[in-house]
Coordinates of C-alpha atoms in Angstrom, one line a residue:
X1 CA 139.0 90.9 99.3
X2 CA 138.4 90.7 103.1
X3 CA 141.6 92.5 103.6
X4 CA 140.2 95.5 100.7
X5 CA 136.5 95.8 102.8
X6 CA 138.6 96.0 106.3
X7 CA 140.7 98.6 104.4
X8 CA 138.1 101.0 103.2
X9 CA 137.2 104.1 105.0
X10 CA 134.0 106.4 104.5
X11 CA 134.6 109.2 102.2
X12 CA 133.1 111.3 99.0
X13 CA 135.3 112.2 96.3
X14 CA 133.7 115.3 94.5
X15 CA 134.6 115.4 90.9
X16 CA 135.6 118.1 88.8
X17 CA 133.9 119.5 85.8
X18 CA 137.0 118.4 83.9
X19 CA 136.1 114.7 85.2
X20 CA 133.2 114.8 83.4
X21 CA 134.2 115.7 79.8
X22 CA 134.7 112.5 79.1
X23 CA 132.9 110.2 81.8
X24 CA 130.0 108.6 79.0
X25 CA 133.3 106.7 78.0
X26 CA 135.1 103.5 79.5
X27 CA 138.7 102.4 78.9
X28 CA 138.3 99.1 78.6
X29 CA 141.6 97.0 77.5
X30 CA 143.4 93.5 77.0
X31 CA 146.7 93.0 78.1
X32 CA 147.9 89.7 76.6
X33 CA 150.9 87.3 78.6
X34 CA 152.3 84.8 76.5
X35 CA 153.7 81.7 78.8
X36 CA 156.9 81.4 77.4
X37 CA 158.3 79.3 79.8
X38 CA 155.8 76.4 79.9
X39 CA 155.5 77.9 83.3
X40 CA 152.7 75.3 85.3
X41 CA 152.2 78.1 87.7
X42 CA 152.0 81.0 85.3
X43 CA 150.6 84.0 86.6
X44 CA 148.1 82.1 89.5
X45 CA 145.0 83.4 89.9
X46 CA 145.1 83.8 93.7
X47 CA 148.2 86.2 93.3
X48 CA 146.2 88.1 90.5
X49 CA 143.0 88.3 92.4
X50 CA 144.8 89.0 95.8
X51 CA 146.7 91.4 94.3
X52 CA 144.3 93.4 92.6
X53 CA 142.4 93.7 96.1
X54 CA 145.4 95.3 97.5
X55 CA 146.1 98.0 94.3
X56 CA 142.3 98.6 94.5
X57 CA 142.8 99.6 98.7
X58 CA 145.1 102.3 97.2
X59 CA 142.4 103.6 94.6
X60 CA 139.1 102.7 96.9
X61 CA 137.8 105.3 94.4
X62 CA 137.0 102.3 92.4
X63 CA 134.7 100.7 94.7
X64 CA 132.4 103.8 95.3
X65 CA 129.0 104.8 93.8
X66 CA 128.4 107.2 91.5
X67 CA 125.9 110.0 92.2
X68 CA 124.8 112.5 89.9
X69 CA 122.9 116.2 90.5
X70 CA 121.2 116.3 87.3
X71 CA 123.5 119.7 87.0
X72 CA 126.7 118.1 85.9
X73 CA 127.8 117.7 89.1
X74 CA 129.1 114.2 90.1
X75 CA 130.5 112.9 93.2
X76 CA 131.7 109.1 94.1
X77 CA 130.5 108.0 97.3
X78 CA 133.0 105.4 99.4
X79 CA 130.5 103.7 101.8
X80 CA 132.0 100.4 103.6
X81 CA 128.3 99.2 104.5
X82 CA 127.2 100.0 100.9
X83 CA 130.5 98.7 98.6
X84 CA 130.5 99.1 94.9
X85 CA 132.3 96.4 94.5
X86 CA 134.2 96.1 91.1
X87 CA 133.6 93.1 88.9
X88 CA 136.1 90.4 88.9
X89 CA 135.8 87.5 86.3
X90 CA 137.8 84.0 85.9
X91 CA 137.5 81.8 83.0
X92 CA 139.5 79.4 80.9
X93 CA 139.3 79.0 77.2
X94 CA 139.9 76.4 74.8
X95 CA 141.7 78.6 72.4
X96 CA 145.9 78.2 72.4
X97 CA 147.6 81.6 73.1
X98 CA 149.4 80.9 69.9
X99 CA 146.2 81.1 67.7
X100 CA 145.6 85.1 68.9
X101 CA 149.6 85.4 68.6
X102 CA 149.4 84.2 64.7
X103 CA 146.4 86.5 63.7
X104 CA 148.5 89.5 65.7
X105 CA 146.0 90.0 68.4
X106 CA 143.0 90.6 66.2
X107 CA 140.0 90.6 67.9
X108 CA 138.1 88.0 65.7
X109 CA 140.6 85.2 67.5
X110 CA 139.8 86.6 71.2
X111 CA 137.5 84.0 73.0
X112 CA 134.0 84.5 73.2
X113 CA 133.4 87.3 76.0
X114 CA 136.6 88.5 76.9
X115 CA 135.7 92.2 77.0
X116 CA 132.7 92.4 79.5
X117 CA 132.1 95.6 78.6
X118 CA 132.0 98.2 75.5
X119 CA 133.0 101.9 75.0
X120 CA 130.4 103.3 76.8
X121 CA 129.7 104.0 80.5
X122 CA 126.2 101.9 81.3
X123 CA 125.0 99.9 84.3
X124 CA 125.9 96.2 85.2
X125 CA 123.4 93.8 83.6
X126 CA 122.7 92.4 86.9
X127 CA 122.9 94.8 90.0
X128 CA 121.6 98.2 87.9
X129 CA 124.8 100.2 88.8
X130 CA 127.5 101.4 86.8
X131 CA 130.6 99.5 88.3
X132 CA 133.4 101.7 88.6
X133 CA 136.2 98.5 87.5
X134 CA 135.7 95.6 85.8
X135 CA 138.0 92.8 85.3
X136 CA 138.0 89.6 83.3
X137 CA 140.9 87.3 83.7
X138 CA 141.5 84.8 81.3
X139 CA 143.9 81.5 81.0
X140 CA 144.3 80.1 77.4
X141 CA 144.3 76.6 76.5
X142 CA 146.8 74.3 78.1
X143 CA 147.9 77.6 80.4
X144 CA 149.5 78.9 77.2
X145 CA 148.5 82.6 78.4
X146 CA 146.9 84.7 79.6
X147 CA 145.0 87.8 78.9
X148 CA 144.2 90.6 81.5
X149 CA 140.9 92.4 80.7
X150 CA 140.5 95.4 82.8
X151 CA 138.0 98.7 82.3
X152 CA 137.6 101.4 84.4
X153 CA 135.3 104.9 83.3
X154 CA 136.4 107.8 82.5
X155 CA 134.5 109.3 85.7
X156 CA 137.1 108.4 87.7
X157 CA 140.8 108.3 85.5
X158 CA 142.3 109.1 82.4
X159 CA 144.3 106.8 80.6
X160 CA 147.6 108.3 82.7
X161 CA 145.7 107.4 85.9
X162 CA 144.2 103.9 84.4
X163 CA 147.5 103.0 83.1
X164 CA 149.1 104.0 87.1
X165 CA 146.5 101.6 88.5
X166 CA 147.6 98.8 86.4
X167 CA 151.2 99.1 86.6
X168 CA 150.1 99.1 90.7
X169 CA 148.1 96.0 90.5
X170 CA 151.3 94.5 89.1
X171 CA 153.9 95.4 91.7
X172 CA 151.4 94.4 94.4
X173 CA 151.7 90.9 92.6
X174 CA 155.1 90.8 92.3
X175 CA 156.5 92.9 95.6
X176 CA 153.2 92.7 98.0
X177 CA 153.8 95.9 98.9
X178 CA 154.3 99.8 96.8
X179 CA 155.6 102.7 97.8
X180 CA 153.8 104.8 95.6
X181 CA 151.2 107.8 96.8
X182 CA 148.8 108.5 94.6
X183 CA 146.6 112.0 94.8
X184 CA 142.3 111.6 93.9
X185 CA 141.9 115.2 95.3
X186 CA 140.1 117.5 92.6
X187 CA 140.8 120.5 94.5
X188 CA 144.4 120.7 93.5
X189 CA 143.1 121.5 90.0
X190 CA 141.9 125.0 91.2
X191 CA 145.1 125.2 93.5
X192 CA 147.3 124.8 90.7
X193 CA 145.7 127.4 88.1
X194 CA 146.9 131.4 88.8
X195 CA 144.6 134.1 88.4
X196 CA 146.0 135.4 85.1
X197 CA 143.9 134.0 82.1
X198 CA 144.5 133.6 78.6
X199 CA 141.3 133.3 76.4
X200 CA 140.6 130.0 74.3
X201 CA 140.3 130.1 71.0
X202 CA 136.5 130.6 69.4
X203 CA 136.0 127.4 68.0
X204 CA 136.6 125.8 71.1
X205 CA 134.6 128.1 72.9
X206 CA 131.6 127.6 70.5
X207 CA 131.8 123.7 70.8
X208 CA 130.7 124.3 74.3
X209 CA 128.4 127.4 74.1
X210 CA 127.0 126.7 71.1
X211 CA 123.1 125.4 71.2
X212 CA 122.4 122.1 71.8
X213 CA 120.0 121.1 73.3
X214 CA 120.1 117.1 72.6
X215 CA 123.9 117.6 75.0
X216 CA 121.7 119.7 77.3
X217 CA 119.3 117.0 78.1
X218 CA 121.8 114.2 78.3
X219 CA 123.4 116.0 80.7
X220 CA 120.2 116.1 82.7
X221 CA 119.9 112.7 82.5
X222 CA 121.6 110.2 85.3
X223 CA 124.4 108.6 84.2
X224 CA 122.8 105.1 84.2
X225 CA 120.2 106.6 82.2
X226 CA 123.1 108.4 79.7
X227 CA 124.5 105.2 79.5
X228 CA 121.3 103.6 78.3
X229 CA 121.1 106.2 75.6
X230 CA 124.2 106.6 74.1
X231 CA 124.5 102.5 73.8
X232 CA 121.5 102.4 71.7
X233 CA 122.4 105.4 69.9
X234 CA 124.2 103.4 67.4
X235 CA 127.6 105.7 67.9
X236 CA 129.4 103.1 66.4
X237 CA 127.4 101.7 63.8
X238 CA 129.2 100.9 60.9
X239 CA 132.5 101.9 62.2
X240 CA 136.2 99.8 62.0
X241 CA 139.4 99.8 63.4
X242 CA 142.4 99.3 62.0
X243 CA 146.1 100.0 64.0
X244 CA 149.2 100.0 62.4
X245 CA 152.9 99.9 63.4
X246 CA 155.0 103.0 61.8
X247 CA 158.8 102.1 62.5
X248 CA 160.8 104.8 64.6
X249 CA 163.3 104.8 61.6
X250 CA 160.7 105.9 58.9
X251 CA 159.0 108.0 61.3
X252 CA 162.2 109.8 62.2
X253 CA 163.4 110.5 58.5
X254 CA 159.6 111.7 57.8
X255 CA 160.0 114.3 60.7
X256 CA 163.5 115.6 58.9
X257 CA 161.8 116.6 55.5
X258 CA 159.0 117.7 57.1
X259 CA 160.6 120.0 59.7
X260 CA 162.9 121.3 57.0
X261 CA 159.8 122.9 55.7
X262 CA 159.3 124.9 58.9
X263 CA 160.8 128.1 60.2
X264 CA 164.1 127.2 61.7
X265 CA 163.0 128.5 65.1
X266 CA 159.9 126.1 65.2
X267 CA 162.1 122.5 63.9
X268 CA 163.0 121.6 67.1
X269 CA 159.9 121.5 68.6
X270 CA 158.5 119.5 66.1
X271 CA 157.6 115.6 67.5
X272 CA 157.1 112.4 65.9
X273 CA 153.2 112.4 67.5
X274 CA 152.7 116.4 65.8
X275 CA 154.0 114.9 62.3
X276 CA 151.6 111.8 62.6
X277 CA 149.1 113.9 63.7
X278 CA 149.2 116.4 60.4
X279 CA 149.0 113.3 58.5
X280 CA 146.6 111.3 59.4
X281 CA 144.4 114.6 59.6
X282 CA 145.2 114.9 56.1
X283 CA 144.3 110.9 55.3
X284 CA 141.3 111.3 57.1
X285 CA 140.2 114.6 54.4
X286 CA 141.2 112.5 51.6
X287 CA 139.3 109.7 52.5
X288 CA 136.4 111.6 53.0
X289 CA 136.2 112.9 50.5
X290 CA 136.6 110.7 48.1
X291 CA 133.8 108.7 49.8
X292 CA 131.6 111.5 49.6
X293 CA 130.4 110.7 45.8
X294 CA 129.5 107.3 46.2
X295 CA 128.1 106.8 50.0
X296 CA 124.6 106.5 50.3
X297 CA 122.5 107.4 53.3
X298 CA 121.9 104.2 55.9
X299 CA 119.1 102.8 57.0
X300 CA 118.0 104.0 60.6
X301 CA 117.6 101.0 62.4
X302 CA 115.6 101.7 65.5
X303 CA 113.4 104.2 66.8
X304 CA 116.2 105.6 69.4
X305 CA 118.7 106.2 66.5
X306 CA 116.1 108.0 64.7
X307 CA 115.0 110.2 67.3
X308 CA 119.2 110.6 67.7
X309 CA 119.6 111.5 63.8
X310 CA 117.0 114.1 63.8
X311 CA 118.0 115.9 66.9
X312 CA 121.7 115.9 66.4
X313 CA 121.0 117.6 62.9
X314 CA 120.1 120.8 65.1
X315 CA 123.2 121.0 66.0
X316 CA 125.3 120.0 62.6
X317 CA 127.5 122.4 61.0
X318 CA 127.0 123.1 57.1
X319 CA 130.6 122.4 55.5
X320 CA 132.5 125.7 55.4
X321 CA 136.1 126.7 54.3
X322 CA 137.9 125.4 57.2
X323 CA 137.2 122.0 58.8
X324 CA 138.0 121.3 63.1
X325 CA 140.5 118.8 64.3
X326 CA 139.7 118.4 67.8
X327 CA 142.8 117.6 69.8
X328 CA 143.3 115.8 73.0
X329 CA 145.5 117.6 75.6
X330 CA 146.8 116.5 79.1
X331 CA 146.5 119.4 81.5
X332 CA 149.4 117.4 83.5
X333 CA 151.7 119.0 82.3
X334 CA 150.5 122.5 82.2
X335 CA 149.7 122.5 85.8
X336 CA 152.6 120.3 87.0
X337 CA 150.3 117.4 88.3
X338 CA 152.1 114.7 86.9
X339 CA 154.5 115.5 89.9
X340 CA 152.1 114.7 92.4
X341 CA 150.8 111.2 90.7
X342 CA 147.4 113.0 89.8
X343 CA 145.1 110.0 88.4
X344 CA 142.1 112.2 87.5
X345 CA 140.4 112.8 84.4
X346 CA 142.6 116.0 82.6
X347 CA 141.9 115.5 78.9
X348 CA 141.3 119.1 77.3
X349 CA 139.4 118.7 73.8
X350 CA 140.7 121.4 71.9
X351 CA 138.8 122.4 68.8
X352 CA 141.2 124.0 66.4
X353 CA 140.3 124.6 62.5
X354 CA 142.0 123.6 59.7
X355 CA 141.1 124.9 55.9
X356 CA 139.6 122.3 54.2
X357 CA 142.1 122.9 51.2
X358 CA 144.8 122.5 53.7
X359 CA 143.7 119.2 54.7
X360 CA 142.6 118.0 51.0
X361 CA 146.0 119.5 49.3
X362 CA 148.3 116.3 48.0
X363 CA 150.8 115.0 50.7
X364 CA 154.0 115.8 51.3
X365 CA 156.5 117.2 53.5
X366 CA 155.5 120.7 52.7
X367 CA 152.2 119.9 53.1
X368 CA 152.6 117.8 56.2
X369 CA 154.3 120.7 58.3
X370 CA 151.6 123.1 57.4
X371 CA 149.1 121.5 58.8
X372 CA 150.9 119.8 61.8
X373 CA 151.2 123.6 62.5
X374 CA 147.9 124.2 63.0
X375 CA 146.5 121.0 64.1
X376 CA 149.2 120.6 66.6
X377 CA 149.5 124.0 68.1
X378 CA 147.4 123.3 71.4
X379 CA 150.6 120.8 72.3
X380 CA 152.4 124.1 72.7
X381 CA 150.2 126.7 74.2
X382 CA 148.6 124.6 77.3
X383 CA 149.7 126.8 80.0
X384 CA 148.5 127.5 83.0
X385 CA 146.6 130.6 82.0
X386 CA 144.8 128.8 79.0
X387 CA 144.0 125.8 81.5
X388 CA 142.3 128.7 84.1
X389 CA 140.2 129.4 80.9
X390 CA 138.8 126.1 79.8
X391 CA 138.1 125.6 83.8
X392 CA 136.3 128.8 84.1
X393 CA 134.3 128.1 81.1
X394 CA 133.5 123.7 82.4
X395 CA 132.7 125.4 85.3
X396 CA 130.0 128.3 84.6
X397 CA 128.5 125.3 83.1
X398 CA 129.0 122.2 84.6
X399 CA 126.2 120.6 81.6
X400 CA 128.4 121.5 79.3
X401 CA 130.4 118.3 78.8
X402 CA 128.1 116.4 76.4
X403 CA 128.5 119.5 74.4
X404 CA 131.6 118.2 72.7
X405 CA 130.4 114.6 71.8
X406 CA 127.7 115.9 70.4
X407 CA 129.6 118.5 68.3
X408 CA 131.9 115.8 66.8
X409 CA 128.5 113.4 66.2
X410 CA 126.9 116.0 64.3
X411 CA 129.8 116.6 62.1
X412 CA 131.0 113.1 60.5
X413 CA 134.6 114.8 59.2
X414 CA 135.5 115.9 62.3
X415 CA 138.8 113.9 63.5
X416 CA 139.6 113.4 67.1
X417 CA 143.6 113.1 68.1
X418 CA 145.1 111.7 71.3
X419 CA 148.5 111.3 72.0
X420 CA 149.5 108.8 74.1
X421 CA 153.1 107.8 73.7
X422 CA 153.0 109.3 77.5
X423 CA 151.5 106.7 78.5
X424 CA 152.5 103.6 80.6
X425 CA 150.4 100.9 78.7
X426 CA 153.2 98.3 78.7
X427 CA 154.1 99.0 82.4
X428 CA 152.0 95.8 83.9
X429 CA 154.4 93.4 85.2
X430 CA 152.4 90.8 87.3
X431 CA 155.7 89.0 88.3
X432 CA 156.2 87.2 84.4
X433 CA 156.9 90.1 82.3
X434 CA 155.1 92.7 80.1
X435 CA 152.5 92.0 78.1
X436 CA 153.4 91.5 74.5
X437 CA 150.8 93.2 73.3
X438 CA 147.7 95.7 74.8
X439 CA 144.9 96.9 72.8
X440 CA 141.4 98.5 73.2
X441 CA 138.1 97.1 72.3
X442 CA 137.8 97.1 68.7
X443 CA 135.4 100.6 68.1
X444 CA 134.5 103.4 70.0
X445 CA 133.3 106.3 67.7
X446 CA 134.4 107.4 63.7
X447 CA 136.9 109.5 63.3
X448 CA 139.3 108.5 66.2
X449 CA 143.2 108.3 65.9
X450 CA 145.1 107.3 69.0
X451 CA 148.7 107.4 68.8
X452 CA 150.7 105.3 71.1
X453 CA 153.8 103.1 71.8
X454 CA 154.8 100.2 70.9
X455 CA 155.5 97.2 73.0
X456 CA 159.0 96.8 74.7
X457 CA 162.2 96.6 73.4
X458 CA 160.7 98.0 70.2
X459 CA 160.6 101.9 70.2
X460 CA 157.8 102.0 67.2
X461 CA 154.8 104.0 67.1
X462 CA 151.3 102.0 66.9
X463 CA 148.4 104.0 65.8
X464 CA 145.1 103.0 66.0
X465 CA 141.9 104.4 63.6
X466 CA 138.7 104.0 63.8
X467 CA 136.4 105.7 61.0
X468 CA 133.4 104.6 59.0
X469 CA 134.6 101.6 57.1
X470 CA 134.2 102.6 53.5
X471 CA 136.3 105.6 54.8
X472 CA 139.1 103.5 57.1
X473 CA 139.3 101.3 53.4
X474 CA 140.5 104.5 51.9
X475 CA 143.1 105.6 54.6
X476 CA 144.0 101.8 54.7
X477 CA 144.7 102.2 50.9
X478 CA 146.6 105.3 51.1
X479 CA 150.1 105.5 49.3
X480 CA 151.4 107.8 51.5
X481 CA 150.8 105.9 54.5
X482 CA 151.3 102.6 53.2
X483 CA 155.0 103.5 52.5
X484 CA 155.7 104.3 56.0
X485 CA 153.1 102.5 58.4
X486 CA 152.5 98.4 58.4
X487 CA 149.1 97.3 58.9
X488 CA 148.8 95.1 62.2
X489 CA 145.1 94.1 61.9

């Protein structure tokens, strides 16, 4: 750590409006190493712990503090006399590896504390600040394992960035050294956009400009004080996860029937993530709507969610024709940053409407490709000239960002899609291989479906949903999907 603090140089990272449109939001995930081997010396702690110091000198955006304008501006200040240093945890537990290996990761066999932190952004217990890393490394029984904890905000990565930083901390561990360059410099977001614009579409548009004024004043709010709020909002009340494993081979032969529905020119261009995403869309309809008839309305259960249940009602939608999926797109790749290692926050929520009979029609193929059309489009039209849009809009309006979360709280059907088969979550090699498995904290917020890869050699796709439980019992119970997706946990 000496070697870090020697390291660090005085600077101030400004952060983009498009840091912010997520940054109430950790990523906080478990990486879990099996010792195979029997290996006495399995991953040391002193090569994890000096390694992490030397990753964390190349992103010494980590170890700043946050400070906030009560505007929506937010900039990290690096100050070598006033560190912000992240958390870093070492315990043992007197679970076997093998026991979490048998239940297939599921969270109910993790040891007690392994995830110091939940979904949303809030201060440490202890010094009052929001750390900008936390780690928690843990060695199983009898050094059977061990499982990497690590979180970082959404303030300061995405998961491309967070997933970089890992994959770092590992060849630090295993080489001592990296060649890699990494960029933290906002400005190349406004460098990279030209001046000709193409207009968003006007759902997405309203999402942001519509009124609000419960987003308005979180926004206000610092982010330690956000933080406070939003964890005892009850966001996730009553919400489960479930994540499944759908094999390439079923997923492939799904994508044939349904792309033989489409127009010739548009098959091609068709993915295995646009094909999951029509269905699980669909799922998520029929699920809610067969639980509409027989859930009753909860019980507040404290005076902050109350206050949060009436105030969010001003901003609820009445159900209409057509129902949003809200889709999250990488601006990477419309602006060409993934060339220069970009590890800021790019997600671009993208509110596109579907018709609700559309989304409630019975599935199959046909079904399937009409509304991976629609729901799916965004994947195809982020270009450079929509991108300049959704900046110019962030940026009128740098309050704007609760806007969304608020828009998607209001309105409980609303699903939320990421894709993230792009990204590196099995590249952390500490020196003893992958992990065999990486996972999330168990719930963030209803109605959100991440698609992502499996672990290596295996070239499945896991998806993971989290919904309202008597809702995520229906999609759990759904024909369709139990003929080509196996439950995991």
């Amino acid at each position: 750590m000496e070697e870090f603090v020697d390291s660090v140089e005085n600077q101030t990272f400004p952060l983009h409006p498009v840091d912010t449109q997520s940054a109430f939001l950790n990523i906080p995930t478990q990486f879990f190493f099996p010792n195979k081997t029997d290996d006495a010396d399995f991953m040391p702690g002193k090569v994890l712990r000096h390694g992490f110091y030397k990753a964390l000198a190349r992103f010494p955006i980590m170890a700043g503090h946050l400070q906030a304008d009560g505007k929506g501006g937010t900039q990290v200040v690096v100050d070598r006399n006033n560190l912000n240093m992240p958390e870093y945890l070492e315990s043992t537990s007197d679970i076997e590896y093998e026991t979490m290996q048998k239940r297939n990761f599921h969270w109910s066999a993790w040891p007690e504390g392994l995830a110091t932190v939940g979904g949303i952004t809030t201060a440490h217990a202890k010094e009052g600040v929001i750390k900008l890393a936390n780690v928690h490394i843990t060695r199983m029984k009898d050094n059977s394992g061990v499982v990497v904890f690590l979180n970082v905000p959404h303030y300061v990565v995405d998961g491309v960035g967070f997933f970089e930083f890992v994959s770092l901390w590992g060849e630090m561990c295993r080489n001592g050294h990296s060649e890699r360059q990494f960029c933290f410099d906002r400005s190349i977001i406004a460098d990279s956009i030209p001046s000709k614009r193409r207009p968003l579409n006007s759902a997405t548009e309203q999402m942001y400009g519509g009124f609000s004024p419960l987003a308005d004043w979180l926004a206000w709010l610092s982010p330690i004080t956000r933080g406070w709020v939003l964890s005892k909002a009850q966001l996730s009340a009553g919400v489960s996860s479930s994540t499944f494993r759908v094999s390439r081979t079923k997923i492939d032969n799904l994508r044939a029937q349904v792309a033989a529905e489409l127009p010739e020119s548009e098959r091609d261009k068709l993915t295995n993530a646009g094909v999951l995403a029509g269905l699980v869309s669909m799922m998520a309809a029929h699920a809610h709507r067969a639980c509409d008839a027989e859930r009753q309305p909860g019980r507040i259960a404290s005076a902050v969610s109350s206050v949060w249940a009436a105030l969010r009602s001003l901003v609820a939608t009445k159900e209409a024709e057509s129902r949003p999926v809200l889709m999250l797109g990488d601006l990477r790749m419309g602006l060409a940053l993934e060339k220069r290692n970009y590890t800021g926050n790019v997600l671009m929520p993208f509110n596109t409407p579907c018709p609700v009979a559309v989304l409630e029609a019975p599935i199959t193929p046909e079904s399937i490709a009409t509304t991976a059309r629609i729901v799916t489009a965004i994947y195809s039209s982020i270009d450079p000239p929509l991108i300049g849009s959704f900046v110019d809009m962030i940026t009128r309006n740098p309050r704007c960002f609760t806007r969304p979360m608020m828009y998607v709280d209001a309105n409980p059907k609303i699903v939320t899609i990421v894709n993230e088969l792009h990204f590196n979550i099995y590249s952390a090699d500490f020196g003893y291989g992958y992990p065999e498995w990486a996972c999330a904290v168990p719930s963030f917020f209803a109605n959100f479906i991440a698609i992502m890869p499996s672990p290596p050699p295996g070239d499945d796709i896991v998806v993971n949903i989290i919904m309202k439980t008597d809702v995520l019992d229906k999609v759990v119970a759904n024909e369709f999907w139990q003929n080509i997706a196996t439950l995991i946990y």
